[in-house]
Amino acid sequence: MMFRKKLRFVPFICLLGYACLLGNLAYAAENKLVVHADQGKQKINKFIYGQFTEHLGRCIYDGIWVGENSPIPNTRGIRNDVVKALKHIKVPIVRWPGGCFADIYHWKDGIGPRAERPVTINRVGGDVKESNHFGTHEFMDFCEQVGCEPYFCGNVGDGTAEEFAEWVEYTTSDGDSPMANLRRKNGRDEPWKIKYWAIGNEQGGRKYALTYLRFRPYLREYSGNKVYSVPSGPVGLDYRWTDLLLKMASEQMDGLALHNYAWSGERTQSAVNFEEDDWYFLLRRSFRMEEHIEKVIGIMDKYDPEKRIELVVDEWGAWHEELSPGEQPADNYQQNTLRDAMVAAIHFDIFHRHLDRIPMANIAQTVNVIQAMILTKGEKMLLTPTYHVFDMYKVHQDATYLPSDLECGTYTREAARTFTISDESRDRPYLDELGPLYDIPVLTATASRDNEGKIHVSISNIDPNKATTVECDIRGAKFKSVSGTILTAPEINTHNTFEKPDALKPEKFEGAKLKGDKLIIKMPSKSIVALELS
Ligand code: AHR
């Protein structure tokens, strides 16, 4: 579906008028979804369901790594409960070690016997001590346990091109060379296959294109290891910078990184204590990701009309600023509610609509940081509402995308029209660049067909007050049965806690019924529904 182009969304009142004109329609649905099941051409790359893990707060330490001697059940120091949960949602790829941390990370600090590794200071993570106990070998072990691909990010901040070159050699070379032999000495004979490499993170400044071009030749292809090179995206929405980077370096890149967070901010930064205006503002901001992506793709088209270069959204998510008791501000730990689940659903639907350019996206971050899948507290672990969306949407991984047209009503809040952006707002450049947007579609959806021929429809009603009905017309496919799950909650800020870890989780959905060759879906307010048709 296209939000503005293929996707036509028209006000509810017009749809009613249309239904009355037809007269003989026994039932008028408020919204209409037409899925073109005979027009699917491209696959939804499973890497769109990627993750990002950084040495920040308690993402790595506590969240993933507890050490071999921990009473928390682990395999070679890595938490079993977290690995099991990530396997369940089929995490396909994980970016590491940052983020900002990547540009201060010296990989040699994180290899060799752990007791001999230096303790360094994480200068971009609140100046906390970094034990370096989780390094290259531990990260690769984590990826193997989860069953996902690694995505490395090299240091162009205080690191050198030589250091980067040595990391590539250390990890991927099968030769008789100093770095390959050092890896063998550290217990790993075989080189790893590591395809995806970012070169720096959120690099501003006019000189970065030159830095990228200087580092790029050191990303060598050793021993049959194919590489995919991703230059940093801009800090914020700097389209001029993006234009310059593409102008200077487009021939030397496979992907281009794009980072964009949906900040809380107009009314409150709280992850859990918010009202309907805050719900609206954050979801509106999530929809705006599409405008941003289209602007960047427009620049890419200018320098790469054949669409060889891909857009790698390697950081995205909802970022709040409430400090939970016992947590440090720099740790970026935040709770996660039904609102965050909706943010995830909106983003996935946007990424799918641009699948010809977007092969990968990595939510920030997997555990305990920003929009996490998992929160931990000592030996306890809980799954967030966002985790459940990844679970419900995993059926789309590598499935054939089915183009659709969605006609739906809009959702808005008067607050949006009267709100003036404060000087403190971190969102200011974003809104200034893109202009006003008041009405957002009340529904968002994706349809795909999996390898077994089953059709999956994910559809979300973002209105927190009104239930709605969708008439779904699946053209070019026949089906006999429908089953589904739903994620919803009594309140917009319902969330899971260590005391009540299942306050919000997917339930069986009985609101979809076959009616002739149509499917009628009764969507409760603030709900995310996943349907399977066979
Ligand atoms: O994800 C947290 C931080 O946000 C990353 O380190 C940085 O790339 C971004 O600004």
XYZ file of C-alpha atoms and ligand atoms in Angstrom, residues 52 54 56 95 98-102 124 201-202 259 261 263 315 319 332 364-365 369-370, ligand 1:
32
model
C 20.384 -2.929 16.994
C 24.829 -1.070 21.498
C 24.762 1.606 26.037
C 23.858 -4.368 14.294
C 26.939 1.023 18.115
C 25.745 3.692 17.399
C 27.882 6.417 18.838
C 29.802 3.737 20.720
C 31.074 2.300 17.431
C 29.284 8.209 24.882
C 27.841 6.273 12.677
C 25.837 9.517 12.337
C 18.422 7.024 11.319
C 13.588 8.351 15.938
C 10.665 11.396 19.800
C 18.267 2.978 13.752
C 12.414 7.519 22.189
C 18.153 5.302 27.988
C 16.887 0.666 18.595
C 17.505 -1.347 20.690
C 17.443 0.585 25.785
C 14.991 2.890 23.907
O 20.559 4.460 19.818
C 21.150 5.399 20.657
C 21.981 6.412 19.892
O 21.145 7.150 19.052
C 23.019 5.860 18.965
O 24.217 5.602 19.607
C 23.198 6.950 17.977
O 23.578 6.458 16.711
C 21.852 7.623 17.940
O 21.940 8.980 17.987
